[in-house]
PDB file of C-alpha atoms and ligand atoms in Angstrom:
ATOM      1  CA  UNK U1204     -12.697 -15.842 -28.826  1.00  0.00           C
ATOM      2  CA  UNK U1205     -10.320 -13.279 -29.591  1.00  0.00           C
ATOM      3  CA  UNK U1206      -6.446 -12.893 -28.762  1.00  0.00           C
ATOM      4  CA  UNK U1207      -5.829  -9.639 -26.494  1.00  0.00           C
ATOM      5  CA  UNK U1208      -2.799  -7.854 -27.677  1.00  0.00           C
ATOM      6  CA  UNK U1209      -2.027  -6.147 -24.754  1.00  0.00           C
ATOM      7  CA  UNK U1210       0.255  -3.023 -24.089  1.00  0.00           C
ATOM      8  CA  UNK U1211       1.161  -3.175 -20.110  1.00  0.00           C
ATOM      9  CA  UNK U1212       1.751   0.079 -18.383  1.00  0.00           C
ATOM     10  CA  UNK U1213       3.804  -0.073 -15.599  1.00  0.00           C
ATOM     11  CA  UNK U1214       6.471   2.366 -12.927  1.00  0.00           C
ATOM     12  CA  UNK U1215       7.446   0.000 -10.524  1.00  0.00           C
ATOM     13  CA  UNK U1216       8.524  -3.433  -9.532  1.00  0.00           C
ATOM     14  CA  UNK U1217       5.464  -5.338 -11.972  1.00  0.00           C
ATOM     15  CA  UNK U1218       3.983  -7.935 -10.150  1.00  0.00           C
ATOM     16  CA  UNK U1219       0.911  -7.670 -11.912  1.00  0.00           C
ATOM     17  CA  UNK U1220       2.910  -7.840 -14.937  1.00  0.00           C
ATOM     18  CA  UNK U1221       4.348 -11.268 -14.505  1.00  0.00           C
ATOM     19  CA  UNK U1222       0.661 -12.262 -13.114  1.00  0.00           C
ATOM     20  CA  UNK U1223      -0.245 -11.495 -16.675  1.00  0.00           C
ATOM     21  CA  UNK U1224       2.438 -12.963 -18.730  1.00  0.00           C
ATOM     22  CA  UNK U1225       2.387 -16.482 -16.444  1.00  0.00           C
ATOM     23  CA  UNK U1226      -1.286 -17.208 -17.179  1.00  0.00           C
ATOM     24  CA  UNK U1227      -0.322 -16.375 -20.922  1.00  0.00           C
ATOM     25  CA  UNK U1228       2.509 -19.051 -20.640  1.00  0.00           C
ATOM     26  CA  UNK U1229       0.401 -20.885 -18.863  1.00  0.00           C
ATOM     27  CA  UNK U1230      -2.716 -20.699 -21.310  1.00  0.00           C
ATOM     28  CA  UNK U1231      -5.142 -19.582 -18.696  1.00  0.00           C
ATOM     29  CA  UNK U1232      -5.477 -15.755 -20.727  1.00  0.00           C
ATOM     30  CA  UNK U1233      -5.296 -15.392 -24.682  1.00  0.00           C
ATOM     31  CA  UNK U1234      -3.545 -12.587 -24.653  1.00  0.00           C
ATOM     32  CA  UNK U1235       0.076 -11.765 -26.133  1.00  0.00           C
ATOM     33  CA  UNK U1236       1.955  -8.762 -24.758  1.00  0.00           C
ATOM     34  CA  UNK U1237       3.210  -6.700 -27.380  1.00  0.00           C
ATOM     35  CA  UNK U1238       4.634  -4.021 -25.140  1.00  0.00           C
ATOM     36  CA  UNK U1239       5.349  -3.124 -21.599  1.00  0.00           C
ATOM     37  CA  UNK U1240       5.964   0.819 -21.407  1.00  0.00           C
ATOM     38  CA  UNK U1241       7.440   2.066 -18.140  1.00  0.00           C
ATOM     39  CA  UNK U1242       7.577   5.669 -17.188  1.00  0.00           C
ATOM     40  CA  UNK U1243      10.332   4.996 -15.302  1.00  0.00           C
ATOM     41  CA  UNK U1244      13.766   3.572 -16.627  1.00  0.00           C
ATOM     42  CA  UNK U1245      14.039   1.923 -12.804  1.00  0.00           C
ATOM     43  CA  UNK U1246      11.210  -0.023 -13.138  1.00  0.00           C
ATOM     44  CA  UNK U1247      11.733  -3.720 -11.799  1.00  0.00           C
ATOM     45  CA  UNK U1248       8.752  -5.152 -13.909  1.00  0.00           C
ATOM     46  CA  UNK U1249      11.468  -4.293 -17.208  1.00  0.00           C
ATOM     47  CA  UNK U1250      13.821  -6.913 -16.013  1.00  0.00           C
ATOM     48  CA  UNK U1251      10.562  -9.583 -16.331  1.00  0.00           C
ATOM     49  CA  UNK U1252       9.853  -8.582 -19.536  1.00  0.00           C
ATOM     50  CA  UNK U1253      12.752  -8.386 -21.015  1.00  0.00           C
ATOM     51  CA  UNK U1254      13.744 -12.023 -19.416  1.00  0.00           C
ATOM     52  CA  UNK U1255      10.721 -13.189 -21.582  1.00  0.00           C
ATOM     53  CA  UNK U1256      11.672 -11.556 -24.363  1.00  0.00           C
ATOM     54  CA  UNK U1257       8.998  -8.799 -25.000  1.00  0.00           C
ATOM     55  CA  UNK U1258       8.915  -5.449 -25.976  1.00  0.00           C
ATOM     56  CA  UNK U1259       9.634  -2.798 -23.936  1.00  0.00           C
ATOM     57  CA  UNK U1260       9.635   0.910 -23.981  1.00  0.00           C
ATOM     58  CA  UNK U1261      10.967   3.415 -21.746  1.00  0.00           C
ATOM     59  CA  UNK U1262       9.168   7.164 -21.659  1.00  0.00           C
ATOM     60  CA  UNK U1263      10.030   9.269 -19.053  1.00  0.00           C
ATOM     61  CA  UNK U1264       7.029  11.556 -18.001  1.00  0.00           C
ATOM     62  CA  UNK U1265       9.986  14.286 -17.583  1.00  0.00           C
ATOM     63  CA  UNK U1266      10.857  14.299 -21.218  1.00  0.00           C
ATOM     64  CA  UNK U1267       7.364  15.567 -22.176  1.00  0.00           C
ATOM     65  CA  UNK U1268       5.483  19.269 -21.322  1.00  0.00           C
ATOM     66  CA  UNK U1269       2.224  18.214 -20.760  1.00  0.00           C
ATOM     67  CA  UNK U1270       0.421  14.973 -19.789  1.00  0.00           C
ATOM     68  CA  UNK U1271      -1.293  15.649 -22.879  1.00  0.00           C
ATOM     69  CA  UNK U1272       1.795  15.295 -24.641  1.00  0.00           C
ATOM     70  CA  UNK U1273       3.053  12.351 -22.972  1.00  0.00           C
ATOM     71  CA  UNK U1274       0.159  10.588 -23.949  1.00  0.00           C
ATOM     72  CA  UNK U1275       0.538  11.362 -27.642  1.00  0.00           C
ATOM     73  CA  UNK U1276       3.873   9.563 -27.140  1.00  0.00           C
ATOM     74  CA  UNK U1277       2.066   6.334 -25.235  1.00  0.00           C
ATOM     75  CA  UNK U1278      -0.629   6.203 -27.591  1.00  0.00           C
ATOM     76  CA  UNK U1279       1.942   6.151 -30.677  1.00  0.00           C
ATOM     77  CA  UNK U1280       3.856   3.368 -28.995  1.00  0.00           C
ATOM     78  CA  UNK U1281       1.140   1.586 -28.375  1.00  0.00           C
ATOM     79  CA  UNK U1282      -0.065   1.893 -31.935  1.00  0.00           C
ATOM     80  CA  UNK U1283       3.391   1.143 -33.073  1.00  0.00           C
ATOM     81  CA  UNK U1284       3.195  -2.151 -31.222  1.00  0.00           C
ATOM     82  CA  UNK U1285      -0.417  -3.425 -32.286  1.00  0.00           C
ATOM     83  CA  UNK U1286      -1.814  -2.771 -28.990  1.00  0.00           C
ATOM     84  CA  UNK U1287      -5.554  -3.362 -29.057  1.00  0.00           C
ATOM     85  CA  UNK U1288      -6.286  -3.081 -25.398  1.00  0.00           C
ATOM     86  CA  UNK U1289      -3.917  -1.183 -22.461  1.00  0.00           C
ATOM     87  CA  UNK U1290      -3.685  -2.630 -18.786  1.00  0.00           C
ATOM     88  CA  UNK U1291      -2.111  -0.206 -16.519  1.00  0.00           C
ATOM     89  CA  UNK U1292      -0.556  -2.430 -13.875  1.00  0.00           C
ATOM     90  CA  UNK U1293       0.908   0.061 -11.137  1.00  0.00           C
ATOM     91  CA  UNK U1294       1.363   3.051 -13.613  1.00  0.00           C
ATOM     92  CA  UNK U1295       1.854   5.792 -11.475  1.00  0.00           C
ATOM     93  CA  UNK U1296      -0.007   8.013 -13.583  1.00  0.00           C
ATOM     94  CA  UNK U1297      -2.627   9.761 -14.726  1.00  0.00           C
ATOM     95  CA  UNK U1298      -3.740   9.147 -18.299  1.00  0.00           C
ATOM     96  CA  UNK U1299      -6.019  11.716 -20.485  1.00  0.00           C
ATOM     97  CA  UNK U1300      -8.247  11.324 -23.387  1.00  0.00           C
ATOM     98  CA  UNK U1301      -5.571  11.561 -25.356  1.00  0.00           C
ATOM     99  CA  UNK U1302      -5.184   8.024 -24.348  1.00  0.00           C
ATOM    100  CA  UNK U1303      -9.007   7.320 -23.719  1.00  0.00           C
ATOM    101  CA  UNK U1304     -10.151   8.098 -27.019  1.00  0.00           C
ATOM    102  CA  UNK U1305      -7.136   6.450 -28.820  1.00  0.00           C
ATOM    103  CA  UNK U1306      -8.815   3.393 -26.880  1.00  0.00           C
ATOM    104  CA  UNK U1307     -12.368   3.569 -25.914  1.00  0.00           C
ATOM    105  CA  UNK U1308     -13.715   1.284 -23.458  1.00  0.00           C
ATOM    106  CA  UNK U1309      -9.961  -0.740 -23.981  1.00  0.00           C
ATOM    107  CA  UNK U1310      -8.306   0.802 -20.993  1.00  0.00           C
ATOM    108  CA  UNK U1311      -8.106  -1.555 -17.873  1.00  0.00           C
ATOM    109  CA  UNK U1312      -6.250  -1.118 -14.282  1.00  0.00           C
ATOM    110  CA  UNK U1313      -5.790  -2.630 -11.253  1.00  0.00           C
ATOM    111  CA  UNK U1314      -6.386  -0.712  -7.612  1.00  0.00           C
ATOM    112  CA  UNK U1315      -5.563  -2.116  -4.175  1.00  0.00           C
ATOM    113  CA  UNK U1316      -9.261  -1.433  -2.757  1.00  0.00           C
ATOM    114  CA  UNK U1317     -13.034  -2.213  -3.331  1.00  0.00           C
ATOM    115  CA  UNK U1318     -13.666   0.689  -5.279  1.00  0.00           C
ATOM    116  CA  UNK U1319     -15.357   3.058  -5.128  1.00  0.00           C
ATOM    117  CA  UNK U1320     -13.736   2.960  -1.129  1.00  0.00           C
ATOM    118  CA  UNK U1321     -10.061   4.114  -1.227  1.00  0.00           C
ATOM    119  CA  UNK U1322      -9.048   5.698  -4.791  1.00  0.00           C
ATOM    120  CA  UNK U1323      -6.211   7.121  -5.468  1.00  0.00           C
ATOM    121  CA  UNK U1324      -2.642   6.052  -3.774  1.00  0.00           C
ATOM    122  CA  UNK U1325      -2.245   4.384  -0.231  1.00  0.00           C
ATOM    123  CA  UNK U1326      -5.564   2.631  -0.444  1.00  0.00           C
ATOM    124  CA  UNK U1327      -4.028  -0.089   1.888  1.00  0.00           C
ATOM    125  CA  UNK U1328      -3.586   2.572   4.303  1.00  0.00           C
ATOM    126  CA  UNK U1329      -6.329   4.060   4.187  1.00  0.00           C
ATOM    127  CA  UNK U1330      -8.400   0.964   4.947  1.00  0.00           C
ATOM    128  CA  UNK U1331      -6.599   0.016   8.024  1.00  0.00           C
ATOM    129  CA  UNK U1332      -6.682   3.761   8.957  1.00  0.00           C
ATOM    130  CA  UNK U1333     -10.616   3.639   8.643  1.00  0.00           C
ATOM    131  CA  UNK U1334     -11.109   0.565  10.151  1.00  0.00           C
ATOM    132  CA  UNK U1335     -12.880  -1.891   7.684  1.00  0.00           C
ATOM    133  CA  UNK U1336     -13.177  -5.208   8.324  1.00  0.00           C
ATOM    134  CA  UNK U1337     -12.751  -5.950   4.129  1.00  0.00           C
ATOM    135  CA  UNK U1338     -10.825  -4.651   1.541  1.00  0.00           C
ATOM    136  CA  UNK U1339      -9.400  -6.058  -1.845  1.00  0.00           C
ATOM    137  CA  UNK U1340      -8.781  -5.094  -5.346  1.00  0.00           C
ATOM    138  CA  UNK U1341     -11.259  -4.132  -8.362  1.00  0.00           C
ATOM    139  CA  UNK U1342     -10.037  -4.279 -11.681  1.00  0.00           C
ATOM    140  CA  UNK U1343     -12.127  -1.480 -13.470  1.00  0.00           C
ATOM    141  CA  UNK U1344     -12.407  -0.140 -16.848  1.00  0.00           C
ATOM    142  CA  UNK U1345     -10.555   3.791 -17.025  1.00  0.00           C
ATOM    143  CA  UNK U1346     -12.558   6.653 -17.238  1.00  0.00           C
ATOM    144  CA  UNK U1347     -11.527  10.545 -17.259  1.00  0.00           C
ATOM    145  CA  UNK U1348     -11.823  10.315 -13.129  1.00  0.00           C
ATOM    146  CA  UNK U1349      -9.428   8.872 -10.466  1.00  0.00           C
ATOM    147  CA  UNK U1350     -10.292   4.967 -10.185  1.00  0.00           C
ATOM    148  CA  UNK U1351     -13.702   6.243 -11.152  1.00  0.00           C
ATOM    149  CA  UNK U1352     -14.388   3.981 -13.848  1.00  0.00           C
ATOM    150  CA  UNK U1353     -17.156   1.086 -14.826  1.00  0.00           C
ATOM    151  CA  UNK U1354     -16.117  -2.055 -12.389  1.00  0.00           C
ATOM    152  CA  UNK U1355     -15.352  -5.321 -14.508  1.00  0.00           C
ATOM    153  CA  UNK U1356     -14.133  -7.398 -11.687  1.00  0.00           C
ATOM    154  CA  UNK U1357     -13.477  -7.428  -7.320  1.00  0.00           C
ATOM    155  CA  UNK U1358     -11.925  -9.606  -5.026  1.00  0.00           C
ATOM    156  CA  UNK U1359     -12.329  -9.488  -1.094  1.00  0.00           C
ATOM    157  CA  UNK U1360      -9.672  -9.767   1.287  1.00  0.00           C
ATOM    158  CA  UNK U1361     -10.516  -9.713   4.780  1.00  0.00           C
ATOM    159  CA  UNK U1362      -8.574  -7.224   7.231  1.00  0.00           C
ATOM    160  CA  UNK U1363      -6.826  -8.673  10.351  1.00  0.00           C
ATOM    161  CA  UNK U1364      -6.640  -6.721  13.198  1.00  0.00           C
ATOM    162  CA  UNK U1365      -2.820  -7.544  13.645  1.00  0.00           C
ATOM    163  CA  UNK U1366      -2.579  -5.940   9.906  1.00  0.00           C
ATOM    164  CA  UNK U1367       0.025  -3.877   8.918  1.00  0.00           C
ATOM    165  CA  UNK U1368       0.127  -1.844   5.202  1.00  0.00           C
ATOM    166  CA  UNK U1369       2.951  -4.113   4.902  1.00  0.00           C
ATOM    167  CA  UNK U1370       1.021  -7.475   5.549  1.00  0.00           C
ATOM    168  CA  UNK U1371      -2.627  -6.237   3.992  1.00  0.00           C
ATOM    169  CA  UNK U1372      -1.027  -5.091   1.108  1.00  0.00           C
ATOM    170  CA  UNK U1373       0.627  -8.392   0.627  1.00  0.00           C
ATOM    171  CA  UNK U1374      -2.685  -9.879   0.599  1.00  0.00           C
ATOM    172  CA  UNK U1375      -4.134  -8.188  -1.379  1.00  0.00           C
ATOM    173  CA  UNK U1376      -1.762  -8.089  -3.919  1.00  0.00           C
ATOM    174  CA  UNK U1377      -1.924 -11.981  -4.158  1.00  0.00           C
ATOM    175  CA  UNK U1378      -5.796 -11.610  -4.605  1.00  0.00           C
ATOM    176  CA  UNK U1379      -5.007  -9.125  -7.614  1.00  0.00           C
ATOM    177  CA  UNK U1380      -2.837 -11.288  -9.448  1.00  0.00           C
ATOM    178  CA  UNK U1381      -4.903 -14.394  -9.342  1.00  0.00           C
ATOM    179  CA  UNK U1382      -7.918 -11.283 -10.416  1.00  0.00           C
ATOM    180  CA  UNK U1383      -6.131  -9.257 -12.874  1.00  0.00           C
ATOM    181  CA  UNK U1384      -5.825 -12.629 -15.446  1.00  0.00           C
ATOM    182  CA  UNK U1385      -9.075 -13.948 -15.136  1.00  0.00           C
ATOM    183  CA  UNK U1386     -10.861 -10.606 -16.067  1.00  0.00           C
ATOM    184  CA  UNK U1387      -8.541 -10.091 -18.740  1.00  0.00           C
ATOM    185  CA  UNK U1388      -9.824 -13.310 -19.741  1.00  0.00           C
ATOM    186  CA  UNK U1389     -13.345 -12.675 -19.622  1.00  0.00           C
ATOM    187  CA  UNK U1390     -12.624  -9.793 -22.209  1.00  0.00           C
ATOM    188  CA  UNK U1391     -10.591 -12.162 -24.584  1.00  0.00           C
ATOM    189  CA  UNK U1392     -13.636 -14.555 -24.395  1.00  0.00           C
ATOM    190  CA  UNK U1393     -15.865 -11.810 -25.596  1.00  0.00           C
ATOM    191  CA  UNK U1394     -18.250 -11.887 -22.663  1.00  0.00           C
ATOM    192  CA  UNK U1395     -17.879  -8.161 -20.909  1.00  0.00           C
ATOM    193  CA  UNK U1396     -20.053  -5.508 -22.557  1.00  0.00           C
ATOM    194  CA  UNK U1397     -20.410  -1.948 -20.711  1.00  0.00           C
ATOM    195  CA  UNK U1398     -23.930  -0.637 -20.463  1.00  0.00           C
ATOM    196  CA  UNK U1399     -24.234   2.942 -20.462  1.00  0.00           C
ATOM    197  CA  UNK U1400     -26.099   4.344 -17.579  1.00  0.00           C
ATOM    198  CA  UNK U1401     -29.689   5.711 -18.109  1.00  0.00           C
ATOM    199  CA  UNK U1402     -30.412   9.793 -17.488  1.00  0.00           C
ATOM    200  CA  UNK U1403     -26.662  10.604 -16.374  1.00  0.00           C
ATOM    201  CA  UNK U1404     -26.361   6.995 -14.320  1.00  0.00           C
ATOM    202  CA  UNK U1405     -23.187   5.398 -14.616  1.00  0.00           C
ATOM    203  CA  UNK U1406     -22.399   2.721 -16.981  1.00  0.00           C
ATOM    204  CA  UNK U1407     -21.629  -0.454 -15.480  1.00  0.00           C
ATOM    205  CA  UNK U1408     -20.671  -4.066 -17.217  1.00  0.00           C
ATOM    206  CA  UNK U1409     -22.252  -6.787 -17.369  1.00  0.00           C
ATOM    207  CA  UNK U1410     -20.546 -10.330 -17.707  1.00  0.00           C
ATOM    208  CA  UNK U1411     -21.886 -13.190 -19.304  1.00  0.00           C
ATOM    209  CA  UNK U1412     -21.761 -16.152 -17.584  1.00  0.00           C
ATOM    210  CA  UNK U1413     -19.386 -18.960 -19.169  1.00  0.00           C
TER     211      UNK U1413
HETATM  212  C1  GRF V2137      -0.691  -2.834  -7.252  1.00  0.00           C
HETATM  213  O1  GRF V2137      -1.070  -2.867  -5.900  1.00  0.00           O
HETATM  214  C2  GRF V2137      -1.791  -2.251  -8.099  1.00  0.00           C
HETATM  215  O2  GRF V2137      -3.068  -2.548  -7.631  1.00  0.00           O
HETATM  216  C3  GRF V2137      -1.537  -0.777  -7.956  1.00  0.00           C
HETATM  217  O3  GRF V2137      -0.147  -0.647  -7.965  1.00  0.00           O
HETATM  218  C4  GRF V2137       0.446  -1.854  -7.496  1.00  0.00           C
HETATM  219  C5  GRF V2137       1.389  -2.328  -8.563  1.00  0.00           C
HETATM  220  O4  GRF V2137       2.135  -3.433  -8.167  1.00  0.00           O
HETATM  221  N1  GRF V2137      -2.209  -0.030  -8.999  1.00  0.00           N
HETATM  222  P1  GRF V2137       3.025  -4.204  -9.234  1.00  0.00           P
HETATM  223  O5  GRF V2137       3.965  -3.169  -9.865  1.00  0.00           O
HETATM  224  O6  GRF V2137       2.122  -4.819 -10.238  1.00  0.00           O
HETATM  225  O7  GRF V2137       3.792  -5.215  -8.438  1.00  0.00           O
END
């Protein structure tokens, strides 16, 4: 079993943050965040870092001319920091190779749908607007694409017909941070491995069973 020194990416309020560092407290992941990097100076998910006295960094995506560039910056902080594997937890971006190759098959993130249904942003909308019955979140490995990458881990959430994005969003969002630890988890105990797909398929993972 290995510990996870994780670098946490976030823009925003970091729910999925503090999912992450209360299962560490609570000894449920073996993971330590060494550094939460926000792109955004704003971002609420700061204050709960800083409250628990880790790391954090702030790079502004406006300070840099390319995304190329900004990654450069990530991947040095990240480096800087002893990062061994990144979670981006509501970052608001789009990430490169730069970052990719800096971290092969170490890149993890959290979406608000059962991928491959709904990438991208407003997935909670989306669902409602199309009318399934089911939705969730997938915690997925990052690839070059939009949410495209090899699926580690999904949760279901059934859609209400009452359901607002307000209210299926909340739900789901509770089912992602109970989600987002235990996969990290499954990584830490060393039983995910990524198959590569055969003739141009797509890789998926596999995960040993405890
Ligand atoms: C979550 O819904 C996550 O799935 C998506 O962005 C949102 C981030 O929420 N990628 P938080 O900042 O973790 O509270």
């Amino acid at each position: 079993m290995a510990t996870l020194d994780l670098g946490v990416l976030i823009s925003g309020r970091g729910s999925n943050l503090l999912s992450i560092l209360h299962a560490e407290g609570a000894s449920r992941l073996d993971a330590r965040v060494r550094v939460v990097i926000s792109n955004r100076p704003e971002a609420g998910g700061l204050v709960h870092a800083k409250a628990r006295n880790v790391p954090t960094r702030v790079l502004p995506h406006s300070d840099f001319a390319s995304r190329e560039a900004y990654d450069e910056a990530l991947v040095g902080a990240l480096r800087e920091a002893g990062v061994s594997h990144v979670v981006l937890a509501g970052f608001m971006r789009i990430v490169t190779p730069v970052l990719l190759n800096a971290f092969p098959d170490r890149v993890i993130n959290i979406h608000p749908s059962l991928l491959p249904a709904f990438p991208g942003i407003h997935s909670q909308a989306k669902a409602l607007a199309y009318g399934v019955k089911v939705s969730g979140c997938t915690v997925h490995f990052v690839d070059a694409g939009t949410d495209t990458g090899p699926v580690l881990a999904q949760s279901a959430v059934q859609v209400r017909h009452d359901d607002t994005e307000e209210t299926l969003s909340a739900r789901i969002l509770a089912a992602e941070h109970a989600l987002l630890p235990r996969a990290l988890q499954w990584i830490a105990e060393d039983r995910v491995t990524i198959v590569p797909g055969e003739a141009g398929g797509r890789a998926r993972v596999l995960v040993r069973e405890e």
